mmCIF file of C-alpha atoms in Angstrom:
data_model
loop_
_atom_site.group_PDB
_atom_site.id
_atom_site.type_symbol
_atom_site.label_atom_id
_atom_site.label_comp_id
_atom_site.label_asym_id
_atom_site.label_seq_id
_atom_site.Cartn_x
_atom_site.Cartn_y
_atom_site.Cartn_z
ATOM 1 C CA UNK S 1 35.787 -1.171 60.423
ATOM 2 C CA UNK S 2 34.005 -4.444 59.608
ATOM 3 C CA UNK S 3 34.653 -6.705 56.382
ATOM 4 C CA UNK S 4 31.774 -5.377 54.771
ATOM 5 C CA UNK S 5 32.470 -1.522 54.978
ATOM 6 C CA UNK S 6 36.174 -2.218 54.222
ATOM 7 C CA UNK S 7 35.160 -3.939 50.934
ATOM 8 C CA UNK S 8 32.540 -1.287 50.056
ATOM 9 C CA UNK S 9 35.461 1.570 50.397
ATOM 10 C CA UNK S 10 37.986 -0.579 48.771
ATOM 11 C CA UNK S 11 35.650 -0.623 45.714
ATOM 12 C CA UNK S 12 34.899 3.093 45.845
ATOM 13 C CA UNK S 13 38.845 3.773 45.946
ATOM 14 C CA UNK S 14 39.180 1.445 43.030
ATOM 15 C CA UNK S 15 36.439 3.311 41.138
ATOM 16 C CA UNK S 16 38.016 6.547 42.036
ATOM 17 C CA UNK S 17 41.556 5.412 40.755
ATOM 18 C CA UNK S 18 40.071 4.278 37.425
ATOM 19 C CA UNK S 19 38.113 7.631 37.099
ATOM 20 C CA UNK S 20 41.234 9.683 37.704
ATOM 21 C CA UNK S 21 43.393 7.765 35.406
ATOM 22 C CA UNK S 22 40.518 7.762 32.595
ATOM 23 C CA UNK S 23 40.289 11.584 32.988
ATOM 24 C CA UNK S 24 44.044 12.318 32.966
ATOM 25 C CA UNK S 25 44.325 10.416 29.837
ATOM 26 C CA UNK S 26 41.506 12.341 28.231
ATOM 27 C CA UNK S 27 42.933 15.845 29.224
ATOM 28 C CA UNK S 28 46.154 14.849 27.474
ATOM 29 C CA UNK S 29 44.222 14.039 24.341
ATOM 30 C CA UNK S 30 42.116 17.061 23.788
ATOM 31 C CA UNK S 31 42.473 20.852 23.328
ATOM 32 C CA UNK S 32 40.760 22.223 26.593
ATOM 33 C CA UNK S 33 39.962 25.529 24.918
ATOM 34 C CA UNK S 34 38.258 23.932 22.204
ATOM 35 C CA UNK S 35 36.435 21.536 24.773
ATOM 36 C CA UNK S 36 35.319 24.452 26.819
ATOM 37 C CA UNK S 37 34.075 26.285 23.814
ATOM 38 C CA UNK S 38 31.988 23.101 22.941
ATOM 39 C CA UNK S 39 30.179 22.969 26.205
ATOM 40 C CA UNK S 40 29.751 26.677 26.730
ATOM 41 C CA UNK S 41 28.334 27.045 23.306
ATOM 42 C CA UNK S 42 25.781 24.281 23.512
ATOM 43 C CA UNK S 43 22.394 24.944 22.019
ATOM 44 C CA UNK S 44 19.547 25.008 24.915
ATOM 45 C CA UNK S 45 16.655 24.039 22.908
ATOM 46 C CA UNK S 46 18.332 20.941 21.674
ATOM 47 C CA UNK S 47 19.719 20.297 25.228
ATOM 48 C CA UNK S 48 16.338 20.433 26.706
ATOM 49 C CA UNK S 49 15.063 17.906 24.220
ATOM 50 C CA UNK S 50 18.021 15.807 25.483
ATOM 51 C CA UNK S 51 16.999 15.979 29.086
ATOM 52 C CA UNK S 52 13.356 15.182 28.077
ATOM 53 C CA UNK S 53 14.451 12.126 26.052
ATOM 54 C CA UNK S 54 16.548 10.950 29.097
ATOM 55 C CA UNK S 55 13.700 11.422 31.660
ATOM 56 C CA UNK S 56 11.169 9.582 29.222
ATOM 57 C CA UNK S 57 13.755 6.665 28.972
ATOM 58 C CA UNK S 58 13.793 6.693 32.999
ATOM 59 C CA UNK S 59 10.115 6.512 33.154
ATOM 60 C CA UNK S 60 9.865 3.628 30.958
ATOM 61 C CA UNK S 61 12.680 1.869 32.774
ATOM 62 C CA UNK S 62 10.812 2.527 36.112
ATOM 63 C CA UNK S 63 7.640 1.084 34.428
ATOM 64 C CA UNK S 64 9.964 -2.003 33.656
ATOM 65 C CA UNK S 65 11.387 -2.408 37.182
ATOM 66 C CA UNK S 66 7.584 -2.488 38.353
ATOM 67 C CA UNK S 67 6.917 -5.524 36.135
ATOM 68 C CA UNK S 68 9.753 -7.265 37.745
ATOM 69 C CA UNK S 69 8.336 -6.561 41.050
ATOM 70 C CA UNK S 70 4.813 -7.756 40.007
ATOM 71 C CA UNK S 71 6.276 -11.048 39.093
ATOM 72 C CA UNK S 72 7.217 -11.483 42.891
ATOM 73 C CA UNK S 73 3.728 -10.505 43.998
ATOM 74 C CA UNK S 74 4.697 -7.114 44.873
ATOM 75 C CA UNK S 75 2.282 -4.763 43.255
ATOM 76 C CA UNK S 76 3.503 -1.268 43.804
ATOM 77 C CA UNK S 77 1.484 1.864 42.931
ATOM 78 C CA UNK S 78 2.949 3.341 39.616
ATOM 79 C CA UNK S 79 3.516 6.870 41.210
ATOM 80 C CA UNK S 80 5.215 5.617 44.424
ATOM 81 C CA UNK S 81 7.365 3.310 42.172
ATOM 82 C CA UNK S 82 8.585 6.131 39.862
ATOM 83 C CA UNK S 83 9.373 8.236 42.971
ATOM 84 C CA UNK S 84 11.217 5.297 44.422
ATOM 85 C CA UNK S 85 13.089 5.121 40.999
ATOM 86 C CA UNK S 86 14.210 8.621 41.240
ATOM 87 C CA UNK S 87 15.309 8.333 44.829
ATOM 88 C CA UNK S 88 17.415 5.364 43.812
ATOM 89 C CA UNK S 89 19.090 7.480 40.958
ATOM 90 C CA UNK S 90 19.780 10.124 43.617
ATOM 91 C CA UNK S 91 21.550 7.513 45.961
ATOM 92 C CA UNK S 92 23.432 6.143 42.928
ATOM 93 C CA UNK S 93 24.572 9.531 42.042
ATOM 94 C CA UNK S 94 25.195 11.524 45.289
ATOM 95 C CA UNK S 95 25.975 8.769 47.588
ATOM 96 C CA UNK S 96 28.264 6.367 45.439
ATOM 97 C CA UNK S 97 30.152 5.155 48.682
ATOM 98 C CA UNK S 98 26.670 4.366 50.477
ATOM 99 C CA UNK S 99 24.022 1.854 50.172
ATOM 100 C CA UNK S 100 23.322 2.477 46.490
ATOM 101 C CA UNK S 101 19.909 3.002 44.697
ATOM 102 C CA UNK S 102 18.998 -0.773 44.389
ATOM 103 C CA UNK S 103 20.284 -1.513 47.800
ATOM 104 C CA UNK S 104 18.107 1.105 49.046
ATOM 105 C CA UNK S 105 14.965 -0.284 47.130
ATOM 106 C CA UNK S 106 15.627 -3.587 48.333
ATOM 107 C CA UNK S 107 15.792 -2.319 51.967
ATOM 108 C CA UNK S 108 12.785 -0.252 51.948
ATOM 109 C CA UNK S 109 10.376 -2.579 50.007
ATOM 110 C CA UNK S 110 11.692 -5.428 52.310
ATOM 111 C CA UNK S 111 10.637 -3.272 55.341
ATOM 112 C CA UNK S 112 7.594 -1.903 54.137
ATOM 113 C CA UNK S 113 5.940 -4.521 52.452
ATOM 114 C CA UNK S 114 7.836 -7.523 53.789
ATOM 115 C CA UNK S 115 8.835 -8.854 50.549
ATOM 116 C CA UNK S 116 11.615 -11.371 50.546
ATOM 117 C CA UNK S 117 15.009 -10.140 50.026
ATOM 118 C CA UNK S 118 16.005 -12.716 47.744
ATOM 119 C CA UNK S 119 13.158 -11.973 45.421
ATOM 120 C CA UNK S 120 13.677 -8.250 45.405
ATOM 121 C CA UNK S 121 17.448 -8.572 44.741
ATOM 122 C CA UNK S 122 16.790 -10.928 41.900
ATOM 123 C CA UNK S 123 14.099 -8.425 40.476
ATOM 124 C CA UNK S 124 16.672 -5.479 40.601
ATOM 125 C CA UNK S 125 19.435 -7.694 39.208
ATOM 126 C CA UNK S 126 17.351 -8.887 36.217
ATOM 127 C CA UNK S 127 16.240 -5.326 35.585
ATOM 128 C CA UNK S 128 19.752 -4.221 35.179
ATOM 129 C CA UNK S 129 20.839 -7.235 33.000
ATOM 130 C CA UNK S 130 17.748 -6.900 30.796
ATOM 131 C CA UNK S 131 18.951 -3.019 30.148
ATOM 132 C CA UNK S 132 22.511 -4.128 29.412
ATOM 133 C CA UNK S 133 21.317 -6.715 26.954
ATOM 134 C CA UNK S 134 19.096 -4.079 25.054
ATOM 135 C CA UNK S 135 22.295 -1.844 25.078
ATOM 136 C CA UNK S 136 24.372 -4.656 23.742
ATOM 137 C CA UNK S 137 21.727 -5.458 21.062
ATOM 138 C CA UNK S 138 21.531 -1.985 19.879
ATOM 139 C CA UNK S 139 25.234 -1.605 19.880
ATOM 140 C CA UNK S 140 25.519 -4.344 17.550
ATOM 141 C CA UNK S 141 22.643 -3.072 15.499
ATOM 142 C CA UNK S 142 24.387 0.320 15.040
ATOM 143 C CA UNK S 143 27.426 -1.359 14.204
ATOM 144 C CA UNK S 144 25.823 -3.131 11.296
ATOM 145 C CA UNK S 145 23.657 -0.396 10.108
ATOM 146 C CA UNK S 146 26.850 1.763 9.134
ATOM 147 C CA UNK S 147 29.722 3.808 10.324
ATOM 148 C CA UNK S 148 33.185 2.420 11.067
ATOM 149 C CA UNK S 149 32.627 -0.179 13.580
ATOM 150 C CA UNK S 150 32.051 -3.242 11.158
ATOM 151 C CA UNK S 151 35.181 -2.310 9.240
ATOM 152 C CA UNK S 152 37.282 -1.867 12.227
ATOM 153 C CA UNK S 153 36.490 -5.691 13.022
ATOM 154 C CA UNK S 154 38.231 -6.368 9.703
ATOM 155 C CA UNK S 155 37.826 -10.269 9.336
ATOM 156 C CA UNK S 156 35.993 -10.545 12.428
ATOM 157 C CA UNK S 157 33.066 -8.588 11.509
ATOM 158 C CA UNK S 158 30.849 -11.872 11.502
ATOM 159 C CA UNK S 159 31.064 -11.520 15.373
ATOM 160 C CA UNK S 160 28.893 -8.493 15.341
ATOM 161 C CA UNK S 161 26.126 -10.754 13.603
ATOM 162 C CA UNK S 162 26.699 -13.616 16.185
ATOM 163 C CA UNK S 163 26.270 -11.067 19.017
ATOM 164 C CA UNK S 164 22.981 -9.571 17.396
ATOM 165 C CA UNK S 165 21.397 -12.824 16.990
ATOM 166 C CA UNK S 166 22.429 -14.562 20.282
ATOM 167 C CA UNK S 167 21.923 -11.642 22.640
ATOM 168 C CA UNK S 168 18.285 -12.193 23.319
ATOM 169 C CA UNK S 169 18.184 -16.179 23.173
ATOM 170 C CA UNK S 170 21.005 -16.052 25.869
ATOM 171 C CA UNK S 171 19.017 -13.829 28.010
ATOM 172 C CA UNK S 172 15.830 -15.922 27.659
ATOM 173 C CA UNK S 173 17.995 -19.129 28.695
ATOM 174 C CA UNK S 174 19.287 -17.147 31.510
ATOM 175 C CA UNK S 175 15.661 -16.383 32.688
ATOM 176 C CA UNK S 176 14.310 -19.634 32.104
ATOM 177 C CA UNK S 177 17.095 -21.576 33.900
ATOM 178 C CA UNK S 178 18.153 -19.142 36.751
ATOM 179 C CA UNK S 179 15.148 -16.614 37.037
ATOM 180 C CA UNK S 180 12.005 -18.926 36.263
ATOM 181 C CA UNK S 181 9.821 -16.581 38.443
ATOM 182 C CA UNK S 182 10.180 -14.007 35.869
ATOM 183 C CA UNK S 183 9.326 -15.870 32.703
ATOM 184 C CA UNK S 184 5.952 -14.281 32.662
ATOM 185 C CA UNK S 185 7.300 -10.831 32.373
ATOM 186 C CA UNK S 186 9.754 -11.677 29.860
ATOM 187 C CA UNK S 187 8.481 -10.156 26.630
ATOM 188 C CA UNK S 188 6.965 -7.040 28.197
ATOM 189 C CA UNK S 189 10.267 -6.171 30.062
ATOM 190 C CA UNK S 190 12.617 -6.766 26.980
ATOM 191 C CA UNK S 191 10.396 -4.539 25.016
ATOM 192 C CA UNK S 192 10.439 -1.640 27.585
ATOM 193 C CA UNK S 193 14.442 -2.192 27.702
ATOM 194 C CA UNK S 194 14.614 -1.570 24.232
ATOM 195 C CA UNK S 195 12.314 1.315 24.015
ATOM 196 C CA UNK S 196 14.251 2.718 26.875
ATOM 197 C CA UNK S 197 17.411 2.470 25.353
ATOM 198 C CA UNK S 198 16.262 3.628 21.932
ATOM 199 C CA UNK S 199 15.216 6.963 23.944
ATOM 200 C CA UNK S 200 18.712 7.017 25.159
ATOM 201 C CA UNK S 201 19.926 6.812 21.733
ATOM 202 C CA UNK S 202 17.436 10.043 20.972
ATOM 203 C CA UNK S 203 18.783 11.737 23.741
ATOM 204 C CA UNK S 204 22.380 11.224 22.330
ATOM 205 C CA UNK S 205 20.932 12.761 19.068
ATOM 206 C CA UNK S 206 19.740 15.608 20.639
ATOM 207 C CA UNK S 207 22.873 16.041 22.593
ATOM 208 C CA UNK S 208 25.121 15.904 19.489
ATOM 209 C CA UNK S 209 22.677 18.606 17.738
ATOM 210 C CA UNK S 210 23.185 20.678 20.669
ATOM 211 C CA UNK S 211 26.946 20.751 20.360
ATOM 212 C CA UNK S 212 26.715 21.422 16.766
ATOM 213 C CA UNK S 213 28.171 18.046 15.548
ATOM 214 C CA UNK S 214 27.373 17.711 12.087
ATOM 215 C CA UNK S 215 28.704 14.224 10.929
ATOM 216 C CA UNK S 216 29.714 10.641 12.360
ATOM 217 C CA UNK S 217 26.378 10.309 14.149
ATOM 218 C CA UNK S 218 26.252 6.361 13.867
ATOM 219 C CA UNK S 219 29.842 6.216 15.325
ATOM 220 C CA UNK S 220 29.081 8.404 18.102
ATOM 221 C CA UNK S 221 26.029 6.407 18.859
ATOM 222 C CA UNK S 222 28.148 3.074 18.632
ATOM 223 C CA UNK S 223 30.603 4.505 20.998
ATOM 224 C CA UNK S 224 27.814 5.833 23.319
ATOM 225 C CA UNK S 225 26.047 2.646 23.645
ATOM 226 C CA UNK S 226 29.708 0.764 24.280
ATOM 227 C CA UNK S 227 30.395 3.214 27.096
ATOM 228 C CA UNK S 228 26.717 2.735 28.459
ATOM 229 C CA UNK S 229 27.627 -1.056 28.445
ATOM 230 C CA UNK S 230 30.940 -0.402 30.277
ATOM 231 C CA UNK S 231 29.266 2.194 32.785
ATOM 232 C CA UNK S 232 26.586 -0.631 33.724
ATOM 233 C CA UNK S 233 29.533 -2.764 35.315
ATOM 234 C CA UNK S 234 30.803 -1.811 38.722
ATOM 235 C CA UNK S 235 34.092 -0.596 37.546
ATOM 236 C CA UNK S 236 33.068 3.001 37.420
ATOM 237 C CA UNK S 237 31.723 5.604 39.550
ATOM 238 C CA UNK S 238 27.915 6.483 39.201
ATOM 239 C CA UNK S 239 27.136 7.956 35.650
ATOM 240 C CA UNK S 240 30.159 6.140 34.267
ATOM 241 C CA UNK S 241 32.280 9.146 35.320
ATOM 242 C CA UNK S 242 35.938 8.637 33.811
ATOM 243 C CA UNK S 243 35.052 5.183 31.836
ATOM 244 C CA UNK S 244 32.503 6.858 29.445
ATOM 245 C CA UNK S 245 34.823 9.867 28.886
ATOM 246 C CA UNK S 246 37.737 7.432 28.272
ATOM 247 C CA UNK S 247 35.798 5.066 25.848
ATOM 248 C CA UNK S 248 34.430 8.086 24.053
ATOM 249 C CA UNK S 249 37.963 9.921 23.501
ATOM 250 C CA UNK S 250 39.715 6.583 22.851
ATOM 251 C CA UNK S 251 37.313 5.586 20.221
ATOM 252 C CA UNK S 252 37.569 8.912 18.628
ATOM 253 C CA UNK S 253 41.095 8.315 17.736
ATOM 254 C CA UNK S 254 42.072 8.632 13.903
ATOM 255 C CA UNK S 255 43.044 4.901 13.631
ATOM 256 C CA UNK S 256 39.641 4.128 15.165
ATOM 257 C CA UNK S 257 36.346 5.949 14.453
ATOM 258 C CA UNK S 258 38.171 9.305 13.495
ATOM 259 C CA UNK S 259 35.795 11.801 15.299
ATOM 260 C CA UNK S 260 36.489 14.990 16.972
ATOM 261 C CA UNK S 261 37.783 14.272 20.419
ATOM 262 C CA UNK S 262 36.785 17.452 21.732
ATOM 263 C CA UNK S 263 33.273 16.946 20.607
ATOM 264 C CA UNK S 264 33.378 13.424 22.070
ATOM 265 C CA UNK S 265 34.497 14.453 25.376
ATOM 266 C CA UNK S 266 32.029 17.356 25.689
ATOM 267 C CA UNK S 267 29.380 14.689 24.739
ATOM 268 C CA UNK S 268 30.223 12.489 27.521
ATOM 269 C CA UNK S 269 30.407 15.441 29.945
ATOM 270 C CA UNK S 270 27.065 16.538 28.977
ATOM 271 C CA UNK S 271 25.718 13.015 29.336
ATOM 272 C CA UNK S 272 27.012 13.026 32.823
ATOM 273 C CA UNK S 273 25.551 16.416 33.609
ATOM 274 C CA UNK S 274 22.092 15.415 32.319
ATOM 275 C CA UNK S 275 22.194 12.212 34.378
ATOM 276 C CA UNK S 276 23.240 14.170 37.534
ATOM 277 C CA UNK S 277 20.609 16.902 37.108
ATOM 278 C CA UNK S 278 17.790 14.202 36.425
ATOM 279 C CA UNK S 279 18.759 12.416 39.542
ATOM 280 C CA UNK S 280 18.254 15.489 41.630
ATOM 281 C CA UNK S 281 14.561 14.947 40.909
ATOM 282 C CA UNK S 282 14.831 12.451 43.432
ATOM 283 C CA UNK S 283 15.057 15.339 46.348
ATOM 284 C CA UNK S 284 11.700 16.119 45.603
ATOM 285 C CA UNK S 285 10.416 12.885 46.600
ATOM 286 C CA UNK S 286 13.311 12.214 49.295
ATOM 287 C CA UNK S 287 11.383 13.314 52.215
ATOM 288 C CA UNK S 288 8.117 11.352 51.409
ATOM 289 C CA UNK S 289 10.077 8.051 50.783
ATOM 290 C CA UNK S 290 11.987 8.671 54.136
ATOM 291 C CA UNK S 291 8.712 9.016 55.816
ATOM 292 C CA UNK S 292 7.625 5.758 54.627
ATOM 293 C CA UNK S 293 10.981 4.277 55.533
ATOM 294 C CA UNK S 294 10.400 5.717 59.138
ATOM 295 C CA UNK S 295 6.839 4.366 59.361
ATOM 296 C CA UNK S 296 8.280 0.986 58.325
ATOM 297 C CA UNK S 297 10.798 0.968 61.279
ATOM 298 C CA UNK S 298 8.051 1.575 63.623
ATOM 299 C CA UNK S 299 6.004 -1.175 62.578
#
């Protein structure tokens, strides 16, 4: 086994360990019967709305990625870009030890359009960073609007204000100095990131309604956004499995956000299932994308 493969499998093993430890922790913190009843009693109408909001957020995210590609002179057909985006989601969810969704997109677009790998990697990386910045911004905003987050900071609540005000200036400086090629798409991609993440919050709202949660919405949103930031880093399995559940249940503790732990875990599980279900849309387009890959190899 070469060094690259060994590194990849070690990373996967570490992610599995983190997921197992986190899931073991949450199981010890909840009432399994109540958790099961929460999931089985989900309201289908609200759940459908959650799935629609989630996929609409992915549609906006796909448009955002295409703007980053356009900045490196790669003008993809919007329909093909969306198909490739869902195939990338499929790779992330179903083949966590493989090339990964971003890696596959870089590989295919380099083969098909001869776009430089360096530019493609920069585009996909900045696409992720812009999403995380939007998540962080909304997390700070939710903490300031209400709920328990600001009070939990005690004398350090001003740091939330600091985070809110420096998030985008820091991002703009990052792009200006390290990714100058993408300056021209900065405004539109940041707007798309915010819209995409707001739709994720809307998805979270519909999920809470489907689980018959009646209060603490702002605190659930804050925890959800915090767990989404954590899930964006390569410490967890695709979909944030384990990490998201751990953060939701830990944050629901009486000395923190004081939420229903069973509802918090059911929420995290439901979001994972929605992500997994939505990624399976990529199966519809997989054969077509693979056909393009095969033709590219033949050229």
